C-alpha positions in Angstrom: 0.0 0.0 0.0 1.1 3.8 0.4 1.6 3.9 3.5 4.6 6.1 4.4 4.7 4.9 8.1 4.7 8.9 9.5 1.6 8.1 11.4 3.9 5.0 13.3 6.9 6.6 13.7 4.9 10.2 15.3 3.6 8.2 17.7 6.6 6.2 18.5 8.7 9.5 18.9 5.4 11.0 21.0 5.9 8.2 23.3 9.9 8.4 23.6 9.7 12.0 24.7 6.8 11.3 27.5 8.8 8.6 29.0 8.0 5.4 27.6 10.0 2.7 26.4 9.1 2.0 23.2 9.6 -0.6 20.7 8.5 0.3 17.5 7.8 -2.3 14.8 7.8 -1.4 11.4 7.9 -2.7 7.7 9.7 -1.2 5.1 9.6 2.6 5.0 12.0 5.7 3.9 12.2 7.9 7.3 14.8 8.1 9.9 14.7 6.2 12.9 12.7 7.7 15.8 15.8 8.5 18.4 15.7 6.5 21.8 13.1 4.0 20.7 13.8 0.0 20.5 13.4 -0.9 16.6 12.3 -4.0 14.7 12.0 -4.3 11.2 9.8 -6.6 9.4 9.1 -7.0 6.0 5.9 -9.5 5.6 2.5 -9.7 7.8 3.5 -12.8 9.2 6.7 -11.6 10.5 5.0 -8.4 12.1 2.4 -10.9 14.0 5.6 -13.4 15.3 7.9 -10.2 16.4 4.1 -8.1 17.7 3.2 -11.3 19.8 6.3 -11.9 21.4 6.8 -8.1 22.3 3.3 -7.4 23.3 3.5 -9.5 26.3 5.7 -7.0 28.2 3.3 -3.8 27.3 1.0 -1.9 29.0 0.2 -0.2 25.5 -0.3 -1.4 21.9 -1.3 0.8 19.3 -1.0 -0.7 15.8 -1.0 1.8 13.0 0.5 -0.4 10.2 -2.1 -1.1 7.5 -1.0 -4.6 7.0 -2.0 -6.4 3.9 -5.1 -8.8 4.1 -3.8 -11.0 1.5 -0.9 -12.5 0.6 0.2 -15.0 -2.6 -1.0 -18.6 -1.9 2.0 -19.4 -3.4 5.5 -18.0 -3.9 7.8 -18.7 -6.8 11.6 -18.4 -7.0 11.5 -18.0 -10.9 10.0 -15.5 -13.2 6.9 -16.2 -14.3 7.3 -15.8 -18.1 4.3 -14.4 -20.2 3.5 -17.5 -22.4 -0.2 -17.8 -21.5 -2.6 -15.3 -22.4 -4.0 -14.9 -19.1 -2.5 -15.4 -15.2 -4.3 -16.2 -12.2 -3.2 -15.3 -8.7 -4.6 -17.2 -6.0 -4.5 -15.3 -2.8 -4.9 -16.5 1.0 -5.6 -14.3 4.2 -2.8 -13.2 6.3 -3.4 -13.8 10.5 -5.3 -10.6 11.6 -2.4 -9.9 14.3 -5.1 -7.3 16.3 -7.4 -10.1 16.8 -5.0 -12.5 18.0 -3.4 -10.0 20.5 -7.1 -9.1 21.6 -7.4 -13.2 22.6 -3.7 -12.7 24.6 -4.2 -9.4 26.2 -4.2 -9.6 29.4 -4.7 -6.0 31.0 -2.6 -4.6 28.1 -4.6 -1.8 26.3 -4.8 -2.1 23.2 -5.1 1.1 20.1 -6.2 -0.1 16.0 -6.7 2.4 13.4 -9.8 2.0 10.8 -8.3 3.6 7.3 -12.0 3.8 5.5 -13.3 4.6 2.2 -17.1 4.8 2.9 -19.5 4.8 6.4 -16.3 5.7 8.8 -18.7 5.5 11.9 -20.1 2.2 11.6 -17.2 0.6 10.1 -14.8 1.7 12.6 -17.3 0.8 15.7 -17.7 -2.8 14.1 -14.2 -2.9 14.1 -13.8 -1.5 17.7 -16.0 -4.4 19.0 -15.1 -7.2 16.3 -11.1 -6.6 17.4 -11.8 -6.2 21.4 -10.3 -3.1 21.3 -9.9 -0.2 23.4 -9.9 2.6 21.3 -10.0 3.0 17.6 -8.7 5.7 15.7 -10.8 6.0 12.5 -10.5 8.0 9.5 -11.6 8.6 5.9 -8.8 8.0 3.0 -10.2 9.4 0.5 -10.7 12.9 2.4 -7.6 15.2 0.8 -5.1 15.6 3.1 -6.0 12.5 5.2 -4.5 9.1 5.1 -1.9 7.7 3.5 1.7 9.2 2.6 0.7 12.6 3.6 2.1 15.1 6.3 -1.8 14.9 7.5 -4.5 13.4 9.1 -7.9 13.4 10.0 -9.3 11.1 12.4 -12.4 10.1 14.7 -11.3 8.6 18.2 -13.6 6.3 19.1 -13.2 4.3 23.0 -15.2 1.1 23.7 -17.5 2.9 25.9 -18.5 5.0 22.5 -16.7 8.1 23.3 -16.0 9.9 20.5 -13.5 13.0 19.4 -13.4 14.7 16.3 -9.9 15.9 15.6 -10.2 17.6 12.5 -7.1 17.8 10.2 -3.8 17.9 12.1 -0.2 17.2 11.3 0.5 13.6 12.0 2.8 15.1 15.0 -0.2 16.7 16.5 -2.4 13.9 15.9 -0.1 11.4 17.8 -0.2 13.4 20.7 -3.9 13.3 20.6 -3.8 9.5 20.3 -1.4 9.3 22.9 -2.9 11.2 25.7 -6.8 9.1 24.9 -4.6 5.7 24.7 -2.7 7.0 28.4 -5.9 7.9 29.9 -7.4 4.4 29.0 -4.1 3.2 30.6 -4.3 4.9 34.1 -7.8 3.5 34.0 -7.1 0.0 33.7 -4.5 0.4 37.0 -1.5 -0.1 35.0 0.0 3.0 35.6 -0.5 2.0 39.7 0.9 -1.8 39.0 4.0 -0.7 37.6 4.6 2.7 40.3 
């Protein structure tokens, strides 16, 4: 997808300078490594849900922003296909949705998705909410200008399992991730693990 990964790496670097220790996990992307925070580079969806399983055991807070692909190729070839039929077929499977499978393992961990929509934001991010066992979701409309992916900008909908809701209106991704980060914090304190770890 187009995903520049600015959205990830605000929030990582958000987190850094209130305190947090941060491990940021990230597939391939052109920006400069957020100082002070722990990095792991991934490259496929089923590397991201191995290294976010095994990391997310030790958080209080998960927030995944990567819009991983839902499909991958059934199969893989080592070759090049060559173009000597008139037509080609690609058989695709689904990856492991990794939110879902850290929603079964959570524990008291909180845990943050975003909803990247193209029609009926609302609805679709709320299913999602409660589909995922989520936390809060951060929502927002790709096909608004200035909103979504590779751009400097964002526009979101923060939406908490108890149906709270905040409009944000367009903000720099910096701006945006403090926003996140603050909602996903308070949600933190709440669940006592602020007090655990004191």
């Amino acid at each position: 997808n187009r995903s520049s990964g600015r959205m990830g790496y605000a929030l990582a670097r958000a987190a850094h300078r209130r305190g947090a220790d941060v491990t940021l996990v990230t597939g391939p992307v052109s920006l400069a490594p957020p100082r002070g925070c722990r990095m792991v580079r991934v490259e496929t969806a089923a590397e991201m849900n191995e290294v976010m399983r095994a990391h997310a055991v030790a958080s209080d807070l998960v927030i995944m922003v990567a819009a991983v692909a839902d499909y991958r190729a059934y199969e893989a070839v080592d070759s090049k296909i060559k173009k000597d039929k008139a037509g080609l077929e690609l058989r695709l499977e689904r990856t492991e949705d990794i939110l879902t499978g850290l929603s079964r393992a959570r524990g008291k961990r909180v845990l943050v998705g975003f909803a990247a929509e193209t029609n009926d934001l609302i609805n679709n991010a709320i299913a999602k909410l409660h589909a995922k066992g989520l936390d809060l979701i951060v929502a927002n409309d790709v096909t608004e200008e200035g909103s979504g992916f590779d751009t400097e900008t964002n526009s979101a909908v923060l939406i908490d399992r108890d149906g709270g809701r905040e409009t944000t209106g367009l903000l720099p991704k910096t701006e945006l991730a403090e926003r996140i980060l603050t909602r996903s914090l308070e949600l933190v304190s709440a669940a006592g693990l602020v007090a655990e770890r004191a």
